N, CA and C of each residue as an Amber inpcrd file, in Angstrom:
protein
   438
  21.6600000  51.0260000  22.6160000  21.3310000  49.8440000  23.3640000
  20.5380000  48.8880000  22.4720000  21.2200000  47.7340000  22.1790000
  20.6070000  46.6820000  21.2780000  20.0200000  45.3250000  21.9770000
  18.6550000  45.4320000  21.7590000  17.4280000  44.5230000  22.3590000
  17.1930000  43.6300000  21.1960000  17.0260000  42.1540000  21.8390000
  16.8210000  41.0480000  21.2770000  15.2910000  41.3330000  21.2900000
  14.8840000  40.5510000  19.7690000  13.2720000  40.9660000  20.0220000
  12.9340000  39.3810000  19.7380000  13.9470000  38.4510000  19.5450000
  13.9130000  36.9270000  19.3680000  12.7240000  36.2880000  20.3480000
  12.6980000  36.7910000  21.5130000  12.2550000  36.0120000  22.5870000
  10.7840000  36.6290000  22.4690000  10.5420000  37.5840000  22.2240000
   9.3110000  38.3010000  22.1860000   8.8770000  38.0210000  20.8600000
   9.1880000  37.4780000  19.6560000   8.7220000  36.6410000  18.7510000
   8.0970000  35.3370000  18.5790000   8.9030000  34.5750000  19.2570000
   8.5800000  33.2730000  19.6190000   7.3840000  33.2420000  20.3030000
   7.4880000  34.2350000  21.6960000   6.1590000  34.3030000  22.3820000
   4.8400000  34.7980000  21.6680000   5.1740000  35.2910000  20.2410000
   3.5850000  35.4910000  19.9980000   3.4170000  34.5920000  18.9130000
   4.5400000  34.0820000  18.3780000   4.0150000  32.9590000  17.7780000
   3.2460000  31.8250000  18.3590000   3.9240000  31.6790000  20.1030000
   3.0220000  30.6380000  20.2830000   1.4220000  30.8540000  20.9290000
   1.3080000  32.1750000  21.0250000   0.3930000  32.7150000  21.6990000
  -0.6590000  32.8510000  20.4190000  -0.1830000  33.5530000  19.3380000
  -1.1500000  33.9580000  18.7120000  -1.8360000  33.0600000  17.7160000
  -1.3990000  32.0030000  17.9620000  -1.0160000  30.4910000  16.5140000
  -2.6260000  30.4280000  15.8550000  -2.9230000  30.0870000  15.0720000
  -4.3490000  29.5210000  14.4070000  -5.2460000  28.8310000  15.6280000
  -6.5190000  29.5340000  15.6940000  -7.0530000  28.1080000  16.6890000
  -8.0960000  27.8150000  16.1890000  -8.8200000  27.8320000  14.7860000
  -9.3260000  26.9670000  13.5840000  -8.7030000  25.6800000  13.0350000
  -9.7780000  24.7780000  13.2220000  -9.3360000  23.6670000  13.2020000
  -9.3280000  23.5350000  11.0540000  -8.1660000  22.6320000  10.8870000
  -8.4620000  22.8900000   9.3450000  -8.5570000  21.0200000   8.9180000
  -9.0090000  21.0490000   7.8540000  -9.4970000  19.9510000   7.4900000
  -9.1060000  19.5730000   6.2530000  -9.0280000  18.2250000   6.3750000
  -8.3460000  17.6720000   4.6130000  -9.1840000  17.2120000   4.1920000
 -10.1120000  17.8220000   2.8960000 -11.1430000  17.2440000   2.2770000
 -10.9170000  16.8760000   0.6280000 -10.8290000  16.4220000   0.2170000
 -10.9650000  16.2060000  -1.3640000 -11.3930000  17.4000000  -2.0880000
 -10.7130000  17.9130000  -2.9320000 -10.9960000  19.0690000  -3.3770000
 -11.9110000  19.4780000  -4.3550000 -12.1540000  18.4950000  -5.1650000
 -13.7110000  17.7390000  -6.0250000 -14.2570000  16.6760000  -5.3110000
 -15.3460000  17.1350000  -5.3520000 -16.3320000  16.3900000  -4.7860000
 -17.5970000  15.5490000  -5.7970000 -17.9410000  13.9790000  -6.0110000
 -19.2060000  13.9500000  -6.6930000 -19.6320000  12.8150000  -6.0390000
 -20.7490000  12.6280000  -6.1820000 -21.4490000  11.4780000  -5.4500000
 -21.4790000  10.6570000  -5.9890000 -21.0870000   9.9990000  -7.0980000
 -21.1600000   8.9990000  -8.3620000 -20.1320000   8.0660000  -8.1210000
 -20.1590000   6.9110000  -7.5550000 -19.1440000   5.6710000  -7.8020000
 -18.4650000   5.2460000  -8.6470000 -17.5790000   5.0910000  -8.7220000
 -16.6120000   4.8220000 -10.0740000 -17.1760000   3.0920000 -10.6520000
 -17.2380000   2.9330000 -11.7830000 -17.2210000   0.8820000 -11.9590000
 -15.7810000   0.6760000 -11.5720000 -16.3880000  -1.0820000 -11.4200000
 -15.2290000  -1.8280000 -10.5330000 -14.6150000  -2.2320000 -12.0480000
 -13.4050000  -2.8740000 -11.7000000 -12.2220000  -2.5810000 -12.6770000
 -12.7230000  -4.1640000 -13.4030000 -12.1490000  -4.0840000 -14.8880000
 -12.7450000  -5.8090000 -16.0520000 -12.1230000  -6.3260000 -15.6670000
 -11.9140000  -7.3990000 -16.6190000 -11.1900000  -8.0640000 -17.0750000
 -10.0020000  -8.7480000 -16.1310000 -10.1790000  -9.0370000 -14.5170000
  -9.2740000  -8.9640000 -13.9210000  -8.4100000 -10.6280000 -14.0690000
  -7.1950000 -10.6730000 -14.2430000  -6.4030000 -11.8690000 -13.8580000
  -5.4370000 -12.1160000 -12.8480000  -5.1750000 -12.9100000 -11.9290000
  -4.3970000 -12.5530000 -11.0190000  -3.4170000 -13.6370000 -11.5280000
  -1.9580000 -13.8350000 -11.1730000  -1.1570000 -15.0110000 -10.8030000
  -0.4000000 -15.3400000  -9.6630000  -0.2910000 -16.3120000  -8.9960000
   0.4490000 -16.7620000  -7.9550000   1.9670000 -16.2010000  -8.0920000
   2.5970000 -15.5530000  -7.1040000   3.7970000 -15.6280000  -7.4080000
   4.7260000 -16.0300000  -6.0950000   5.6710000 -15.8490000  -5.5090000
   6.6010000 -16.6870000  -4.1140000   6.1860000 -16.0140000  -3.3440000
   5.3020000 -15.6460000  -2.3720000   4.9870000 -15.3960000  -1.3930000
   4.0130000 -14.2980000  -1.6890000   3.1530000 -14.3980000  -2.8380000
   1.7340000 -13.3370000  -2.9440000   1.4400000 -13.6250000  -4.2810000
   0.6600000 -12.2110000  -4.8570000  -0.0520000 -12.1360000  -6.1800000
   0.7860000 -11.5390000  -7.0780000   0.3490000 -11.4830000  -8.7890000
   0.2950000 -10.6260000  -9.4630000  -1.0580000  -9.9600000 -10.0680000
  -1.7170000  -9.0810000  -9.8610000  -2.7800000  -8.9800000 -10.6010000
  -2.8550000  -7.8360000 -11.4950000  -3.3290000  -8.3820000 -12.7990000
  -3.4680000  -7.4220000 -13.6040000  -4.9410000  -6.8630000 -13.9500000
  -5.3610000  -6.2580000 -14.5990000  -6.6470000  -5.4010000 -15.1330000
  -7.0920000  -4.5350000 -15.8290000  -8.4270000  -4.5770000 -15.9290000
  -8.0480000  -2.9220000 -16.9100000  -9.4180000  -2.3480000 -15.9800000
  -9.0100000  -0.4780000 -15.9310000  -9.8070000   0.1800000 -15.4840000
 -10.5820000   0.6310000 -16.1150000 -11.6400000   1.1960000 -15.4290000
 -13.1790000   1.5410000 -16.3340000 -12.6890000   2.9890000 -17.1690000
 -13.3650000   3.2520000 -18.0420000 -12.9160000   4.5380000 -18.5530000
 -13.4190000   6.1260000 -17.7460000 -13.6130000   6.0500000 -16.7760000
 -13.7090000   7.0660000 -15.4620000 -12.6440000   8.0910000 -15.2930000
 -12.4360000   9.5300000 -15.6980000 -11.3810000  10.0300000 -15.6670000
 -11.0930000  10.7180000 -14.7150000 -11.9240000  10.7430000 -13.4340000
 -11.0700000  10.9140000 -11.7030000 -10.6550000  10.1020000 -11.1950000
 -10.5140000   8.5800000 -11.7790000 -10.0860000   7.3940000 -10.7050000
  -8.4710000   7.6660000 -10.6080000  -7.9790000   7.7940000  -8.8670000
  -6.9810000   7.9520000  -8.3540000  -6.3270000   6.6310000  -8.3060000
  -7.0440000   5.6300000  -7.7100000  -5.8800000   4.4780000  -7.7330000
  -6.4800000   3.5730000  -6.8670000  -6.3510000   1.7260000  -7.2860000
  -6.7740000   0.5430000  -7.2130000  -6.3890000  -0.1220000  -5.7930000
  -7.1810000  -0.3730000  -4.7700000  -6.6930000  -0.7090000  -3.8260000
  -7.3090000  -2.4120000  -2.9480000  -6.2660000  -3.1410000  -3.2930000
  -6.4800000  -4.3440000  -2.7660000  -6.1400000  -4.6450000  -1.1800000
  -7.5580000  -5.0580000  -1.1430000  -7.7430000  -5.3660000   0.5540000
  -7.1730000  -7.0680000   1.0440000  -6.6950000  -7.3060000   2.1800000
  -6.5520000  -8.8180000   2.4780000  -6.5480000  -9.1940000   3.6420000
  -6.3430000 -10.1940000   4.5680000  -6.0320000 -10.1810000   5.8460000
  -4.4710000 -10.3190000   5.9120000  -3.6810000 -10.1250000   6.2480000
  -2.7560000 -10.5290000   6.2480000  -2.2500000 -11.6160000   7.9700000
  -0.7870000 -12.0930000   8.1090000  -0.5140000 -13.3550000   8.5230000
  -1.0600000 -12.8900000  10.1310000  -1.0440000 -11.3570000  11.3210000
  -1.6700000 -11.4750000  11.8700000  -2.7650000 -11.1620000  12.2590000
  -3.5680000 -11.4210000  10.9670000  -5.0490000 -11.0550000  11.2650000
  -5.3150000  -9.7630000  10.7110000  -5.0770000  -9.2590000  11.0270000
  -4.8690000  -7.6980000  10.3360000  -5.3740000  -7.3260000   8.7960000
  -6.6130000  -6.0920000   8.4820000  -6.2490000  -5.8920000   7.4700000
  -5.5880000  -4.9650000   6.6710000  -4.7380000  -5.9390000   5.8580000
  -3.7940000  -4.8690000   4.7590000  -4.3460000  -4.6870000   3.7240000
  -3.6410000  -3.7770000   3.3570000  -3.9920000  -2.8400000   1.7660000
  -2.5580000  -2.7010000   0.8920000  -2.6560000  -2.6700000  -0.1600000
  -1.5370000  -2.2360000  -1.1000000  -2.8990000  -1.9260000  -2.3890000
  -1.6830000  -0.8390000  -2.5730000  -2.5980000   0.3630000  -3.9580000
  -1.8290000   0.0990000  -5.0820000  -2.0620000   0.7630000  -5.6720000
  -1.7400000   0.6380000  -7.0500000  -2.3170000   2.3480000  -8.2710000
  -1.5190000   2.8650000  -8.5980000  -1.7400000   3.9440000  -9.2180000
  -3.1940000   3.8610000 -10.4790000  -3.4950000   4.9950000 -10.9500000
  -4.4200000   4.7280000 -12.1920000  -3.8380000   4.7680000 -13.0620000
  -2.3090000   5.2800000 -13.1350000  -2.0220000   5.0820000 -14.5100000
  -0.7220000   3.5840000 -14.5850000  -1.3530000   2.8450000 -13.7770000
  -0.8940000   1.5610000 -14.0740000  -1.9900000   0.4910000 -14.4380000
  -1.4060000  -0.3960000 -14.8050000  -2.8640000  -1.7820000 -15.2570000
  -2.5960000  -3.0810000 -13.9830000  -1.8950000  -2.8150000 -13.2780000
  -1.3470000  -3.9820000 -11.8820000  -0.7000000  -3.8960000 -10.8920000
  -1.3260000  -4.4360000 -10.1040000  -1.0050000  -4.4760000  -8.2110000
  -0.1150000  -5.7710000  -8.2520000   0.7800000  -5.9570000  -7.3930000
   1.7350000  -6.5260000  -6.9500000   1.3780000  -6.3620000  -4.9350000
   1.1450000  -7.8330000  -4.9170000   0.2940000  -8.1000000  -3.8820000
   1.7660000  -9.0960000  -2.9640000   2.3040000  -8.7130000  -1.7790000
   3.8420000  -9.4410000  -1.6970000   3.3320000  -9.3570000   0.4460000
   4.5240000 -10.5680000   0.7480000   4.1230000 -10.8390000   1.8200000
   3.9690000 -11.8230000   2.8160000   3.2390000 -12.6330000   2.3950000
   2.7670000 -13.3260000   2.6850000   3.6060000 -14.6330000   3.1150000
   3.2750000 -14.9580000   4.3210000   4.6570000 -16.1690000   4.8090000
   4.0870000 -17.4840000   4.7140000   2.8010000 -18.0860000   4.0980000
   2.6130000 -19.2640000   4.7470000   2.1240000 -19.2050000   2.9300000
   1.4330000 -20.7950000   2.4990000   0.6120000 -20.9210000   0.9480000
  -0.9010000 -21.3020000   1.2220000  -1.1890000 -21.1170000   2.0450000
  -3.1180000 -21.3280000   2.5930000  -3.4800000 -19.8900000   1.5740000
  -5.0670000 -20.3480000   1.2530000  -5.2160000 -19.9370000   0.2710000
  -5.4400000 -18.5560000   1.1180000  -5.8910000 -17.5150000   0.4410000
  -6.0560000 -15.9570000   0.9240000  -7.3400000 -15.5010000  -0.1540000
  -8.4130000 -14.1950000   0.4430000  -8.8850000 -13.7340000  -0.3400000
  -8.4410000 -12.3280000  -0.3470000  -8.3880000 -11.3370000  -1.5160000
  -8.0650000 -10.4020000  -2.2070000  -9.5070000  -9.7630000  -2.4450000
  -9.2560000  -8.8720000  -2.0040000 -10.7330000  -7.9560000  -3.0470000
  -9.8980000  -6.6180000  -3.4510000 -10.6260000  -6.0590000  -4.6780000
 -10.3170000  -4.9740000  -5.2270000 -10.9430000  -4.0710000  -5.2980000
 -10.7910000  -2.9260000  -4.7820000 -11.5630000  -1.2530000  -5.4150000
 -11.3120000  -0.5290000  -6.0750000 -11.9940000   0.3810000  -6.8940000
 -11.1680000   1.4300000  -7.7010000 -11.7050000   2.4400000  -7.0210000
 -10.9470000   3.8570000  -6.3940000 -11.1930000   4.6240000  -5.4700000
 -10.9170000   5.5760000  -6.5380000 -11.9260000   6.7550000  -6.8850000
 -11.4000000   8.2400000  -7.4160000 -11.0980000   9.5860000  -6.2410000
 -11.0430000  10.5780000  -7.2300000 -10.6670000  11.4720000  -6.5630000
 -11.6810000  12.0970000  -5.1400000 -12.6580000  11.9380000  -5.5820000
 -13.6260000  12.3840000  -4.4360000 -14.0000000  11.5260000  -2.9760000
 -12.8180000  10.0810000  -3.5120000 -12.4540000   9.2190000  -1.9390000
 -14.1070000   8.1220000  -2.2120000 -14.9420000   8.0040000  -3.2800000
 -15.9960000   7.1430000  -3.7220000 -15.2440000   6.0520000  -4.2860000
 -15.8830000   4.5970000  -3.3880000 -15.2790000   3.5990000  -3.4370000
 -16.0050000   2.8780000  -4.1950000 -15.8130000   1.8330000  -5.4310000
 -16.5180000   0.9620000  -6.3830000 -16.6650000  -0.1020000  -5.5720000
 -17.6820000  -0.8000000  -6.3900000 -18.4820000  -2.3600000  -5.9830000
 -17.2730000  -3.1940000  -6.1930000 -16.6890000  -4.0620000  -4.9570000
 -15.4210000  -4.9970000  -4.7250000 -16.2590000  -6.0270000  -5.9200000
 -14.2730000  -6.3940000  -6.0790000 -14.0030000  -7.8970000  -6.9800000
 -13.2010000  -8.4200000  -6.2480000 -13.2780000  -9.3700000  -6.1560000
 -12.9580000 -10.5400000  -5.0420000 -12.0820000 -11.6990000  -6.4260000
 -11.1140000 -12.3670000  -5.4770000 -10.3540000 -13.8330000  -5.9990000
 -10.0410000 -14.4070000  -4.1860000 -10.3420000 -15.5150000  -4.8760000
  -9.2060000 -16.7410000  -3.5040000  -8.5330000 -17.9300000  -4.2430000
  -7.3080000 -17.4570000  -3.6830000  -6.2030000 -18.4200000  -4.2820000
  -5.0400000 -18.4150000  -3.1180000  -4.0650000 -19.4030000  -3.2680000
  -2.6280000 -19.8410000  -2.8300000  -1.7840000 -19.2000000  -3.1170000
  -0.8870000 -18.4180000  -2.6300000   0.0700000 -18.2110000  -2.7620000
   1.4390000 -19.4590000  -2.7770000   2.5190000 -18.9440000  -4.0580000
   3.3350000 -20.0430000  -3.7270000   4.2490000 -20.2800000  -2.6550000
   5.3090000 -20.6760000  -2.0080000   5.9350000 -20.8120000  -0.8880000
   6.5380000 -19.7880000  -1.1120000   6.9380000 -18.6400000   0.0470000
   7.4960000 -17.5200000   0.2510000   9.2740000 -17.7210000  -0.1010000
   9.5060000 -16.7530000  -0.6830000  10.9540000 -16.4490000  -0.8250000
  11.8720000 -16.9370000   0.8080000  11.6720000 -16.5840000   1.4700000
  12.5680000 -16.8430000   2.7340000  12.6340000 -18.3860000   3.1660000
  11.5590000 -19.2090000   2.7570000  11.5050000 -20.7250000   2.9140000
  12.0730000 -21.3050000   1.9660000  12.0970000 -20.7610000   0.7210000
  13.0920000 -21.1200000  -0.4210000  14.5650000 -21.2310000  -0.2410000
  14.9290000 -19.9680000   0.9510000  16.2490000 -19.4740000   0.8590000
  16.6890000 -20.6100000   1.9690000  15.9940000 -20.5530000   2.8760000
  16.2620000 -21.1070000   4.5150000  16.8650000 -22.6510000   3.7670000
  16.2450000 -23.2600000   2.7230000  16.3340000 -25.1980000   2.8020000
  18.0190000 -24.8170000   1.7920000  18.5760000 -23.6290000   1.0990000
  19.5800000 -23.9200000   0.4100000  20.9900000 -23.2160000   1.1180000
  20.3610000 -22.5330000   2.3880000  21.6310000 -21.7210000   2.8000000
  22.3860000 -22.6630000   3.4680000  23.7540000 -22.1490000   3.5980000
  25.1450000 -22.9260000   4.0810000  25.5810000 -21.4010000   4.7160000
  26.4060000 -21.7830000   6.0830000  27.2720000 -21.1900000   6.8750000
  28.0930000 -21.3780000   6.9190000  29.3420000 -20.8700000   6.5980000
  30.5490000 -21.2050000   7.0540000  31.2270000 -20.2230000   7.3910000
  32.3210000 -20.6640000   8.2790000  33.0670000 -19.4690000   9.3220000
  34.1790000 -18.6430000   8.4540000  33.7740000 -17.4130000   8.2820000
  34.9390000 -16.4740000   7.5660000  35.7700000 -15.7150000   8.8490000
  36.7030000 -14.9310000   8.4880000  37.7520000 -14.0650000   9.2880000
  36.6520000 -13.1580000   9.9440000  36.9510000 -13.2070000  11.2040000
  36.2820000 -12.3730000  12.6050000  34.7560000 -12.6210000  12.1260000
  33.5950000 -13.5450000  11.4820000  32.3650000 -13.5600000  11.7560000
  31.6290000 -14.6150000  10.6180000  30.8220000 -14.6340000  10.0950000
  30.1680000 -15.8980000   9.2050000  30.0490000 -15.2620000   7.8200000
  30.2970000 -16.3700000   7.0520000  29.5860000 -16.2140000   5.6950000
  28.0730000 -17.2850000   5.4050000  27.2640000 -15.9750000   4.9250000
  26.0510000 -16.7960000   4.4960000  26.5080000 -17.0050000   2.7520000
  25.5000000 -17.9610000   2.3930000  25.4260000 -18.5430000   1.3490000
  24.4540000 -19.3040000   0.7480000  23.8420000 -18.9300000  -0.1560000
  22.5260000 -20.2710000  -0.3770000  22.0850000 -19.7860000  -2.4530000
């Protein structure tokens, strides 16, 4: 006589499951702030930034993270690795100027003293596209074009 023990598995899996709560902590820990990043330059590009930099010589810094508001109010972030030298900052629908600040965050989640820019972005890619596109009617639906 062959007994399924399937059902009586399941039941102690869900019975017997972990009930310790577990936690995601940084696995090095130091209390020491990283410096904020030199030499920074940013440039305007169609609808955001380019910014480049160089990082401090700190060898836990995980990666560069620029703060902003974005169009509703909201704030956004875009990162940027440590073993890169620039954030690519994209988005943005309108050219009113915006401020940017920067952190360099290491491994232990210790955030550096912000660097700040305010500047314009140039007119967004999609307002570029919108003043050159043409429609015209192809077989069963439209062709775009611009």
């Amino acid at each position: 006589m062959k007994k399924s023990i399937f059902p009586l598995y399941i039941l102690l899996l869900l019975t017997g499951s972990c009930k310790e709560k577990m936690e995601h902590n940084p696995v090095f820990t130091d209390s020491g702030n990283p410096e904020p990043i030199q030499n920074m330059e940013y440039r305007a590009i169609n609808g955001g930034f380019e910014v480049s930099y160089d990082l401090p010589a700190d060898k836990d810094i995980l990666y560069v993270k620029a703060e902003y508001i974005d169009a509703n109010g909201a704030l956004a972030e875009t990162r940027s690795s440590a073993y890169d030298s620039q954030v690519t900052i994209e988005g943005f629908g309108d050219t009113e100027e915006k401020t940017v600040t920067l952190y360099v965050v290491d491994r232990s989640a210790n955030v550096s003293e912000p660097v700040s820019f305010t500047a314009a972005p140039l007119e967004p890619p999609i307002h570029i596209i919108r003043k050159t596109m043409e429609i015209t009617e192809d077989f069963s639906g439209a062709r775009f074009s611009w």
